[in-house]
Amino acid sequence: MRKIITRAAYSVWAVLLLVSILLPQYGHANKSAGNVVKVGYYQNENFQEGAADGAAKSGYSYEYLQKIASLTGWRYKYVYGSWDDLFDAFKKGEIDLLAGLGYAEERKAIMNYPDYPMGYEGYYLFVSNDNTEITLDPGTLNGKKIGTISGLLDTNLRKWLREKGVSAEVIVYRDVNDRDQALERGEIDAFIGEGASVSAKQKNKPLLKIDSVNMYLCVAKQRTDLLNELNIALSTIDTNEPYYLNMLSGKYFSNSAIGVHLPESGRKWLEGHNYTIRVGYVDNFLPYCGTDADGKAVGVMVDALTVGFSNLKTDRPVTFAYKAYATSEDMIEDVHRHKLDVIFPISDNVNFCEENDMYPSSVVISSAMNFVYQGRLEDAKKKPLTINRHNQIQTDYAKRYFPDREIVYLDSVEDCLKAVTVGQSGGAILSGLRASVLLRAVDYEDLSYVELPNSTVKCFGVSNYHKGILPLINQALNTLQKNNTVTYSAKYLEKAHDYSLTEFLKRNRLSLSLLALLLIGGAAAAFVIARIRYQKQKLYYDFAYKDALTGLYNRRHLDEELAKLEKKVPDNLICVSMDLNGLKTANDNFGHAAGDELIRDAGRLIQESFGKYGNVYRAGGDEFFALLRTDRATFEKAKVQLDKSCAEWKGSFDCPVRVSVGMAMKEDVSDGQLESIYKLDDTRMYEAKSEYYRINKIERRKR
């Protein structure tokens, strides 16, 4: 009897094995086969591009998907097709994810919406650029043909037409490309589309806004496991990178049809000013602005205006009439006398702008501020600070961040630096890019600089009288990619390498003197040179690899160390992720001085506890990391010491220091890979952080 039962069991097992091999692997089987997730991927310019095997992929949705994969470990299998085909497959559960779906209550029965949207979308009615029959009056759509695609675009269009009492023929296309091409061929009179993802390259323009919705990366109804993982990932992004979606929008949608289309008010302003914008700028302020040898305006300012306005769809090219000023005071006076339309640069300090009856534009370029000094930094802090009285941004920065420091105002940046070199001043303030230009001069070779914690931004400024130009300036700037202006600055920084023979002799006078001494004294001079080089290299190393606030190694150093460990992970390597709790509360209640104290002393306590076993890094903001070489028991003792030190710490603002810690080592992960260790310690840290919030009954968003 036992043999019969055994044979039957083997037979059943064999049949099940055969079925599992022959049947296609769908649904949850994907997860066990390497966490593969099927994604519907349709071609849509700016949103999802490269919808074919082997094609280079890019776009808002594609980068969003990759961000989520970095947190979930998902690997994607892309399923290509038209919008209609993919939407049908998604509803049937044949694909797991589909991006760009607007919210509708009736859809909740057939798909899963995550807790967070992937963005906001406006639905616009587009017409050909040369169409004059259809206007802002919805009644001009009567009897017209309007293209759409199935889904919310179709539903919302028909609803809007009913509400406006418009009788028009609605034609539904299977794909956005078919819809757009139908308008170009004249087969339809207009179409409804997402404003951010309709290409500015097409010969159409947005006319009317029909509706606006949140759009989501939706999950197939049966894949609740994926929904849970997606919500965790989106919550992490929302907590750690609250402006991530804004970054994506600026990166991919700045040159959409909505972004470059000139509104009626902008067109009228340009017409009234003969398509010429009068721009005042501070001279000798490269790489931001200045005048070249031929008397032409140059700098980041010129490039930003030229490229930005060339991206806009204007009836004719916009020209710029530039005028240089020695001081910002004279420039501001002229804009109020209506001799200028725009000035550059001003800061975004709203108090300064109100006092001077000005409005700032969007940010043109941001830069760190540097404290330039001579000798020992501690000695320099005891002397007065020199400021160029004619530089509004520099003056504003000094008043805001050095309110108790004795300040001496001089007439130029050269006067400020000279005061530092002769010891009359403890230091001067320069923006980061300016410092890299000016301090190459031989007269300032003995000066050093350190980056200050607060950066500044440079904007265009307009007066209340000329405020009509402000939306145009902002629209042009918004078409630029995020780092365009920093890229523009490079060519102006390169010119600073050129110097005359006299400058060369001055710059190398020490080397020439040492050469003479070498002929006389020999080896003694070589030792002096080597020592000087060593000290400079050490200084450069600290600038490149040390965090200014905590003195710990910075993110750059961490990334380089992780890269070295990828090939072979030591058995005794412990990766430790740490996150400071309560920083936002300290900043909100006591100001950034309290926040800086928490970060600085948390770094010190972490270094004291873990530093003897390896390197400690400030990974960014309130995040710390450690690469230790020790065993688990020793780590646990060090962790206990850290908790004790944090509990005993007393600061100036009565804010507690609490650090959430997560650790992992090679034996904790199955594949022994550094990436897996890194993800595990990060996960454990977030678990510890969640536990801290739970125990202390703190809401995550109010930390």
XYZ file of C-alpha atoms in Angstrom:
703
model
C 0.000 0.000 0.000
C 2.838 2.384 0.908
C 4.489 1.756 -2.495
C 1.236 2.578 -4.318
C 0.878 5.884 -2.417
C 4.525 6.770 -3.077
C 4.199 6.067 -6.816
C 1.021 8.169 -6.964
C 2.760 11.072 -5.239
C 5.674 10.923 -7.694
C 3.225 10.846 -10.591
C 1.376 13.932 -9.359
C 4.698 15.766 -8.795
C 5.848 14.904 -12.345
C 2.609 16.166 -13.877
C 2.810 19.454 -11.950
C 6.433 19.933 -12.995
C 5.557 19.345 -16.654
C 2.659 21.828 -16.496
C 4.840 24.498 -14.871
C 7.388 24.135 -17.686
C 4.925 24.196 -20.568
C 2.595 26.964 -19.409
C 3.666 30.610 -20.058
C 4.855 32.473 -16.952
C 2.493 35.377 -16.299
C 1.316 37.328 -13.295
C 2.963 36.599 -9.981
C 5.403 34.153 -11.560
C 7.316 37.184 -12.752
C 8.229 38.099 -9.246
C 9.870 34.804 -8.478
C 11.702 34.906 -11.811
C 13.913 37.817 -10.888
C 11.261 40.431 -9.942
C 10.452 41.229 -13.582
C 7.604 43.710 -14.065
C 5.786 44.217 -17.369
C 5.426 47.867 -18.333
C 3.248 49.217 -21.116
C 5.451 51.599 -23.097
C 3.896 53.811 -25.778
C 5.658 56.514 -27.801
C 4.910 60.024 -26.548
C 7.414 62.839 -27.034
C 8.952 64.191 -23.805
C 6.956 61.632 -21.788
C 8.076 58.214 -23.132
C 10.495 58.012 -26.035
C 12.256 55.036 -27.615
C 9.261 52.688 -27.799
C 11.030 49.918 -29.737
C 13.538 47.169 -29.024
C 17.071 48.575 -29.026
C 15.940 52.216 -29.137
C 17.439 54.701 -26.685
C 14.808 55.463 -24.075
C 14.216 58.768 -22.351
C 11.453 60.995 -21.074
C 9.608 61.986 -17.929
C 7.904 58.622 -17.431
C 10.999 56.579 -18.300
C 13.161 58.367 -15.730
C 10.339 58.105 -13.182
C 10.209 54.330 -13.748
C 13.964 54.025 -13.277
C 13.790 55.983 -10.044
C 11.195 53.569 -8.696
C 13.264 50.568 -9.831
C 16.236 51.893 -7.844
C 14.121 51.620 -4.690
C 12.162 48.422 -5.415
C 14.728 46.340 -7.299
C 12.274 45.802 -10.157
C 13.520 44.862 -13.618
C 11.257 45.953 -16.438
C 10.059 44.082 -19.477
C 8.751 46.724 -21.875
C 5.643 45.921 -23.882
C 5.327 48.250 -26.876
C 2.194 49.302 -28.721
C -0.362 52.014 -29.304
C -2.106 53.658 -26.380
C -5.358 51.819 -27.102
C -3.709 48.403 -27.350
C -1.703 48.847 -24.177
C -4.653 50.232 -22.230
C -6.744 47.201 -23.223
C -3.924 44.822 -22.260
C -3.505 46.627 -18.947
C -7.196 46.290 -18.086
C -6.976 42.554 -18.869
C -3.968 42.138 -16.556
C -1.568 41.239 -19.376
C 0.805 44.018 -18.301
C 1.532 45.130 -14.751
C 2.158 48.884 -14.986
C 0.948 51.698 -17.220
C 2.047 55.322 -16.809
C 0.216 58.562 -17.476
C -3.277 57.513 -16.408
C -5.538 60.300 -15.151
C -7.653 59.771 -12.073
C -11.292 58.797 -12.517
C -13.473 57.291 -9.816
C -14.963 54.706 -12.190
C -11.493 53.383 -13.067
C -10.805 52.230 -9.507
C -12.793 49.067 -10.185
C -10.417 47.947 -12.958
C -7.006 49.226 -11.817
C -5.020 50.240 -8.736
C -4.011 53.855 -8.118
C -0.966 54.420 -5.880
C -1.021 56.878 -2.986
C 1.014 59.492 -4.868
C 0.502 60.907 -8.390
C 3.393 60.974 -10.845
C 2.512 64.512 -11.850
C -0.142 66.991 -12.843
C -1.472 67.379 -16.356
C -3.564 69.963 -18.144
C -5.760 69.016 -21.086
C -5.643 71.622 -23.868
C -7.341 72.118 -27.204
C -4.679 72.480 -29.900
C -5.138 74.019 -33.351
C -2.764 74.646 -36.261
C -0.600 77.756 -35.952
C -2.232 79.305 -39.024
C -5.808 78.547 -37.942
C -7.739 81.793 -37.480
C -11.274 80.358 -37.575
C -11.144 78.765 -34.123
C -10.738 81.330 -31.353
C -11.085 81.489 -27.563
C -14.847 81.422 -28.106
C -15.942 77.753 -27.788
C -18.747 78.478 -30.266
C -16.203 78.606 -33.093
C -15.838 74.825 -32.680
C -19.380 74.150 -33.906
C -19.305 71.886 -36.943
C -15.559 71.209 -36.542
C -13.721 67.885 -36.280
C -11.802 67.334 -33.054
C -9.332 64.487 -32.589
C -8.722 62.628 -29.352
C -7.603 59.245 -28.014
C -9.665 56.906 -25.864
C -9.743 57.316 -22.112
C -10.061 60.465 -20.016
C -9.072 62.744 -22.888
C -12.085 61.525 -24.845
C -14.415 61.542 -21.823
C -13.424 65.019 -20.633
C -13.599 66.473 -24.152
C -17.159 65.244 -24.691
C -18.183 66.499 -21.251
C -16.701 69.934 -21.972
C -18.425 70.149 -25.354
C -21.772 69.359 -23.709
C -21.218 71.972 -21.012
C -20.341 74.625 -23.608
C -23.225 73.646 -25.885
C -20.843 72.897 -28.779
C -21.824 70.510 -31.582
C -18.610 69.071 -33.021
C -17.563 65.716 -34.490
C -15.189 63.831 -32.160
C -12.799 61.403 -33.870
C -11.032 58.867 -31.646
C -7.537 57.698 -32.664
C -5.662 54.697 -31.318
C -2.419 56.582 -30.744
C -1.275 60.149 -30.021
C 0.958 60.165 -33.107
C -2.023 59.294 -35.350
C -3.987 62.074 -33.723
C -1.229 64.690 -34.135
C -0.507 63.747 -37.746
C -4.213 63.990 -38.583
C -4.107 67.667 -37.596
C -1.008 68.281 -39.705
C -2.712 66.661 -42.720
C -5.815 68.800 -42.205
C -8.089 65.827 -41.548
C -9.250 67.409 -38.297
C -9.530 71.021 -37.165
C -8.233 70.574 -33.604
C -7.284 67.936 -31.060
C -7.250 67.596 -27.296
C -3.913 66.642 -25.752
C -1.779 66.821 -22.624
C -0.181 70.243 -22.574
C 3.196 69.173 -21.209
C 3.790 66.289 -23.627
C 2.690 67.835 -26.926
C 5.861 68.713 -28.787
C 6.711 72.322 -29.544
C 8.245 71.078 -32.815
C 4.806 70.462 -34.263
C 2.994 73.210 -36.164
C 0.245 73.733 -33.627
C -0.557 75.891 -30.640
C -2.557 75.453 -27.415
C -5.754 77.502 -27.495
C -8.135 76.485 -24.697
C -7.633 74.617 -21.435
C -10.317 71.931 -21.158
C -9.506 70.333 -17.815
C -6.692 69.351 -15.475
C -6.029 66.067 -13.662
C -3.431 64.262 -11.601
C -1.744 61.493 -13.562
C -0.562 58.213 -12.063
C 1.613 55.180 -12.642
C -1.173 52.631 -12.223
C -0.923 48.957 -11.253
C -2.938 46.078 -12.704
C -5.859 45.120 -10.476
C -4.503 41.707 -9.466
C -0.955 42.950 -8.660
C -1.541 44.264 -5.138
C 1.970 43.074 -4.244
C 3.412 45.560 -6.723
C 1.087 48.281 -5.448
C 2.426 47.891 -1.913
C 6.051 48.069 -3.103
C 5.246 51.066 -5.308
C 3.626 52.965 -2.436
C 6.663 52.394 -0.223
C 8.982 53.650 -2.965
C 6.829 56.713 -3.661
C 6.657 57.511 0.050
C 10.458 57.374 0.204
C 10.756 59.762 -2.743
C 8.193 62.119 -1.223
C 10.104 62.199 2.070
C 13.677 62.392 0.796
C 13.202 64.266 -2.497
C 10.044 66.384 -2.198
C 10.885 68.379 -5.344
C 11.688 65.390 -7.544
C 8.599 65.783 -9.765
C 9.322 69.483 -10.241
C 12.812 68.562 -11.388
C 11.448 66.070 -13.916
C 8.917 68.579 -15.240
C 11.582 71.215 -15.747
C 13.867 68.709 -17.434
C 11.406 67.252 -19.945
C 8.490 69.659 -20.316
C 10.180 73.056 -20.479
C 10.146 72.944 -24.281
C 6.637 71.569 -24.684
C 4.052 73.375 -26.793
C 2.585 74.947 -23.642
C 5.994 76.096 -22.423
C 7.049 77.858 -25.637
C 3.708 79.205 -26.851
C 3.549 82.984 -26.449
C 0.378 84.160 -24.697
C -1.535 87.099 -26.118
C -0.279 89.467 -23.398
C 3.345 88.589 -24.203
C 2.841 89.060 -27.922
C 1.279 92.481 -27.358
C 4.144 93.563 -25.090
C 6.723 92.649 -27.719
C 4.724 94.352 -30.456
C 4.514 97.516 -28.357
C 8.298 97.505 -27.885
C 9.238 96.654 -31.487
C 10.417 93.176 -30.358
C 13.394 94.774 -28.578
C 14.217 94.354 -24.889
C 16.501 96.922 -23.222
C 18.829 95.201 -20.758
C 21.092 96.843 -18.190
C 23.905 94.851 -16.586
C 26.778 95.272 -14.128
C 30.041 95.406 -16.055
C 33.197 93.412 -15.255
C 31.217 90.686 -13.554
C 32.150 87.600 -15.572
C 31.160 84.843 -15.951
C 27.731 86.318 -15.203
C 27.929 89.472 -17.312
C 30.515 91.800 -18.809
C 31.795 93.469 -21.980
C 34.306 91.980 -24.410
C 37.115 93.762 -26.280
C 34.720 94.664 -29.118
C 32.276 96.374 -26.742
C 29.676 93.569 -26.936
C 27.810 92.277 -23.902
C 28.864 88.750 -22.939
C 28.297 86.292 -20.125
C 25.703 83.878 -18.808
C 23.129 86.687 -18.986
C 23.467 86.997 -22.780
C 23.371 83.244 -23.403
C 20.312 82.742 -21.183
C 18.327 85.472 -22.957
C 19.429 84.466 -26.459
C 18.700 80.753 -26.068
C 15.576 81.229 -23.952
C 13.842 83.607 -26.377
C 14.905 81.566 -29.402
C 12.956 78.661 -27.850
C 9.749 80.727 -27.701
C 7.390 80.839 -30.666
C 7.406 84.546 -31.501
C 6.144 86.239 -34.667
C 9.646 87.625 -35.307
C 13.067 87.349 -33.629
C 13.525 89.219 -30.351
C 16.578 91.517 -30.146
C 18.341 92.907 -27.065
C 19.832 96.344 -26.491
C 22.464 95.991 -23.745
C 23.931 98.763 -21.591
C 26.781 98.277 -19.100
C 26.870 99.937 -15.658
C 29.705 100.361 -13.193
C 27.365 100.135 -10.197
C 24.065 98.433 -9.480
C 22.719 101.678 -7.964
C 22.998 103.523 -11.291
C 21.428 100.578 -13.104
C 18.458 100.409 -10.727
C 17.974 104.162 -11.045
C 17.810 103.919 -14.853
C 15.235 101.117 -14.825
C 13.022 103.327 -12.654
C 13.558 106.199 -15.094
C 12.174 103.854 -17.806
C 15.465 103.764 -19.728
C 15.667 99.994 -19.287
C 13.185 97.133 -19.336
C 15.284 94.549 -17.486
C 18.417 94.608 -15.312
C 20.901 91.914 -14.270
C 21.799 90.690 -11.741
C 19.662 91.100 -8.638
C 19.011 88.589 -5.871
C 15.646 87.059 -5.064
C 15.532 88.752 -1.659
C 11.905 89.858 -1.574
C 12.568 92.495 1.080
C 15.222 94.163 -1.073
C 12.947 93.947 -4.108
C 10.046 95.573 -2.277
C 12.222 98.380 -0.917
C 13.506 99.085 -4.434
C 10.125 98.640 -6.185
C 11.485 95.658 -8.126
C 10.368 92.139 -9.030
C 12.827 89.254 -9.501
C 12.591 86.776 -12.368
C 13.017 83.031 -12.082
C 16.531 81.998 -11.098
C 19.076 82.468 -13.886
C 21.981 80.832 -12.063
C 22.797 79.907 -8.478
C 26.253 79.747 -6.973
C 27.965 79.121 -3.682
C 29.494 82.047 -1.808
C 33.132 81.951 -0.717
C 34.954 83.660 2.127
C 38.330 84.851 0.803
C 41.051 85.339 3.422
C 44.799 85.348 4.028
C 46.717 83.401 6.637
C 44.871 81.465 9.318
C 41.108 81.262 9.025
C 40.551 81.713 12.767
C 42.582 84.940 12.744
C 40.711 86.209 9.691
C 37.358 85.824 11.457
C 38.420 88.402 14.087
C 38.944 91.234 11.571
C 36.386 93.351 9.656
C 34.720 92.030 6.521
C 35.072 94.050 3.296
C 32.144 94.277 0.878
C 31.758 95.909 -2.531
C 29.137 98.569 -1.809
C 28.022 98.580 -5.465
C 27.245 94.857 -5.632
C 23.666 94.435 -4.425
C 23.835 90.638 -4.084
C 27.081 90.757 -2.090
C 25.782 93.517 0.176
C 22.499 91.729 0.723
C 24.305 88.475 1.562
C 26.527 90.164 4.159
C 23.595 91.853 5.886
C 21.591 88.633 5.971
C 24.239 86.140 7.119
C 26.784 88.339 8.952
C 24.527 90.703 10.946
C 26.943 91.004 13.886
C 30.161 91.270 11.878
C 31.934 94.605 11.428
C 31.629 95.410 7.712
C 33.713 97.894 5.733
C 32.187 98.926 2.387
C 34.601 99.651 -0.456
C 34.061 100.775 -4.063
C 35.107 97.641 -5.959
C 35.886 93.968 -5.555
C 39.538 94.738 -6.354
C 39.636 97.170 -3.400
C 38.146 94.474 -1.185
C 40.739 91.884 -2.187
C 43.571 94.383 -1.852
C 42.422 95.163 1.718
C 42.672 91.454 2.472
C 46.163 91.090 0.989
C 47.565 94.000 3.057
C 45.910 92.833 6.265
C 43.385 95.683 6.607
C 40.530 93.199 6.305
C 39.971 89.717 7.604
C 38.241 88.637 4.439
C 35.922 89.373 1.528
C 32.899 87.616 0.060
C 32.861 86.423 -3.549
C 30.504 84.145 -5.427
C 32.011 80.760 -6.246
C 32.471 81.298 -9.979
C 33.868 84.811 -9.485
C 36.417 83.515 -6.996
C 37.662 80.946 -9.499
C 38.281 83.796 -11.983
C 39.719 86.562 -9.809
C 41.956 84.520 -7.519
C 44.009 83.243 -10.463
C 45.681 86.654 -10.665
C 49.218 86.672 -9.299
C 48.420 89.557 -6.938
C 46.068 87.258 -5.028
C 48.133 84.073 -5.033
C 48.525 84.169 -1.247
C 44.775 84.259 -0.676
C 42.710 81.211 0.200
C 38.974 80.716 0.223
C 36.424 78.488 1.903
C 32.864 77.828 0.795
C 30.137 79.412 2.935
C 27.039 77.379 3.863
C 24.489 79.599 2.087
C 24.418 80.053 -1.689
C 22.924 82.933 -3.681
C 20.881 83.184 -6.831
C 21.074 85.721 -9.613
C 17.894 86.875 -11.336
C 16.767 89.453 -13.816
C 14.950 92.376 -12.254
C 12.091 94.500 -13.565
C 10.415 97.569 -12.111
C 6.750 97.823 -11.276
C 6.296 100.033 -14.337
C 7.714 97.350 -16.664
C 6.229 94.294 -14.897
C 4.581 93.187 -18.163
C 7.957 91.887 -19.346
C 8.353 89.608 -16.299
C 6.149 86.710 -17.547
C 8.062 86.748 -20.858
C 11.445 86.608 -19.117
C 10.291 83.760 -16.872
C 8.815 81.834 -19.786
C 12.094 82.118 -21.718
C 14.138 81.029 -18.680
C 11.823 78.070 -18.052
C 12.666 76.647 -21.491
C 16.295 76.234 -20.428
C 17.455 72.930 -19.044
C 18.309 72.930 -15.346
C 22.101 73.230 -15.688
C 22.262 75.185 -18.943
C 23.446 78.413 -17.348
C 26.232 76.674 -15.434
C 27.362 75.176 -18.748
C 27.326 78.629 -20.347
C 29.727 79.913 -17.682
C 32.484 77.481 -18.682
C 33.660 79.401 -21.760
C 34.040 82.617 -19.748
C 35.997 80.842 -17.035
C 38.395 79.377 -19.609
C 39.460 82.854 -20.743
C 40.868 83.521 -17.288
C 43.733 81.113 -18.074
C 45.274 83.614 -20.522
C 47.834 86.012 -19.027
C 50.705 88.197 -20.221
C 54.459 87.650 -19.977
C 54.599 90.085 -17.061
C 51.884 88.120 -15.297
C 53.784 84.918 -16.004
C 56.986 86.339 -14.500
C 55.121 87.597 -11.435
C 53.262 84.317 -11.006
C 56.468 82.275 -11.211
C 58.838 84.633 -9.418
C 59.088 82.218 -6.499
C 59.955 79.345 -8.839
C 62.609 81.447 -10.584
C 64.101 82.432 -7.269
C 64.107 78.835 -6.151
C 65.870 77.870 -9.370
C 68.662 80.319 -8.589
C 68.888 78.986 -5.077
C 68.989 75.472 -6.513
C 72.145 76.352 -8.402
C 73.639 77.664 -5.176
C 72.165 75.537 -2.507
C 71.018 72.407 -4.382
C 68.834 69.975 -2.502
C 67.568 72.476 0.106
C 65.392 74.312 -2.446
C 63.942 71.032 -3.782
C 62.826 70.121 -0.282
C 61.071 73.494 0.144
C 59.186 73.093 -3.154
C 58.083 69.567 -2.299
C 56.850 70.738 1.100
C 54.843 73.599 -0.401
C 53.248 71.278 -2.957
C 52.360 68.787 -0.264
C 50.594 71.439 1.808
C 48.616 72.683 -1.216
C 47.644 69.164 -2.224
C 46.429 68.490 1.299
C 44.377 71.699 1.216
C 42.864 70.768 -2.154
C 42.118 67.270 -0.850
C 40.214 68.695 2.125
C 38.208 70.990 -0.155
C 37.344 68.093 -2.467
C 36.669 65.311 0.039
C 35.698 66.896 3.373
C 32.312 68.253 4.442
C 32.685 71.870 5.595
C 30.095 71.738 8.403
C 31.033 68.439 10.114
C 34.623 67.822 9.015
C 33.604 64.296 7.952
C 34.282 62.833 4.531
C 31.724 63.983 1.949
C 29.519 62.212 -0.627
C 32.202 62.360 -3.331
C 34.641 60.445 -1.137
C 31.927 57.903 -0.247
C 31.055 57.256 -3.900
C 34.719 56.678 -4.768
C 35.188 54.252 -1.856
C 32.045 52.313 -2.798
C 33.290 52.039 -6.382
C 36.556 50.484 -5.128
C 34.652 47.910 -3.060
C 32.295 46.773 -5.832
C 34.744 44.213 -7.287
C 35.462 42.472 -3.986
C 33.547 42.945 -0.743
C 35.593 42.105 2.416
C 33.963 39.654 4.807
C 34.312 42.088 7.715
C 32.865 45.109 5.871
C 29.885 46.673 7.639
C 27.804 49.266 5.805
C 25.950 51.627 8.134
C 23.201 54.030 6.993
C 22.218 56.746 9.467
C 19.595 59.479 9.405
C 19.193 62.346 11.865
C 15.704 62.596 13.389
C 14.074 65.911 14.242
C 16.081 68.211 11.950
C 12.996 69.790 10.362
C 11.491 70.436 13.805
C 14.709 72.117 14.968
C 14.881 74.283 11.834
C 11.193 75.245 12.067
C 11.242 76.034 15.802
C 14.703 77.508 16.345
C 16.098 78.372 12.918
C 18.903 76.932 10.815
C 21.500 77.627 13.517
C 19.831 74.904 15.597
C 19.721 72.593 12.571
C 23.417 73.177 11.863
C 24.247 72.422 15.506
C 22.320 69.125 15.331
C 24.055 68.062 12.099
C 27.512 69.099 13.312
C 27.288 67.419 16.719
C 25.564 64.323 15.362
C 28.519 63.932 12.996
C 30.914 64.313 15.936
C 29.097 61.710 18.057
C 28.956 59.254 15.147
C 32.689 59.763 14.487
C 33.516 59.213 18.160
C 31.512 55.973 18.226
C 32.390 54.433 14.831
C 35.471 56.319 13.614
C 38.001 53.925 15.157
C 36.634 51.085 12.993
C 36.516 52.833 9.633
C 35.431 55.970 7.780
C 32.367 58.092 8.534
C 30.736 60.232 5.852
C 28.119 62.951 5.633
C 26.185 61.636 2.641
C 24.058 64.770 2.314
C 21.634 66.884 4.391
C 20.866 64.926 7.565
C 22.125 61.615 6.149
C 25.320 59.915 7.354
C 27.084 56.723 6.296
C 29.935 54.588 7.589
C 32.157 51.891 6.067
C 33.537 49.863 8.965
C 35.944 46.918 9.184
C 34.983 44.988 12.288
C 32.686 42.256 13.563
C 28.998 42.415 14.443
C 29.527 42.312 18.212
C 31.952 45.228 18.163
C 29.547 47.214 15.984
C 26.703 46.603 18.433
C 28.857 47.945 21.304
C 29.677 51.035 19.256
C 25.979 51.458 18.458
C 25.136 51.334 22.174
C 27.797 53.991 22.793
C 26.296 56.198 20.072
C 22.802 55.912 21.561
C 24.182 56.769 24.997
C 26.147 59.752 23.704
C 23.078 61.057 21.867
C 20.915 60.708 24.973
C 23.479 62.624 27.091
C 24.043 65.385 24.539
C 22.876 68.871 25.428
C 22.795 71.593 22.793
C 22.230 75.322 22.795
C 18.597 75.039 21.671
C 17.320 72.192 23.862
C 16.829 69.959 20.807
C 17.524 66.225 21.230
C 19.950 64.380 18.975
C 18.488 61.080 17.787
C 20.034 59.006 15.027
C 18.284 56.131 13.252
C 20.795 53.425 12.304
C 20.688 50.527 9.874
C 23.583 48.108 9.260
C 24.310 45.201 6.956
C 27.301 43.062 6.044
C 28.196 40.467 3.467
C 26.766 37.522 5.391
C 23.353 39.232 5.579
C 22.663 39.012 1.841
C 22.433 35.965 -0.373
C 24.506 37.234 -3.312
C 27.237 38.944 -1.283
C 27.128 41.969 -3.588
C 27.836 45.492 -2.359
C 24.652 46.849 -3.927
C 22.543 44.339 -1.993
C 24.343 45.189 1.257
C 23.858 48.904 0.589
C 20.111 48.454 -0.035
C 19.656 46.260 3.029
C 21.324 48.675 5.456
C 19.259 51.520 3.955
C 16.052 49.492 4.420
C 16.965 48.685 8.024
C 17.666 52.347 8.691
C 14.209 53.327 7.410
C 12.681 50.595 9.560
C 14.495 52.004 12.587
C 13.326 55.482 11.657
C 9.717 54.315 11.339
C 9.983 52.591 14.722
C 11.329 55.805 16.259
C 8.355 57.752 14.892
C 5.947 55.055 16.107
C 7.342 54.927 19.629
C 7.455 58.712 19.945
C 4.079 59.120 18.218
C 5.451 61.535 15.625
C 3.846 61.973 12.215
C 6.401 61.524 9.407
C 5.422 64.682 7.559
C 5.795 66.803 10.710
C 9.231 65.692 11.745
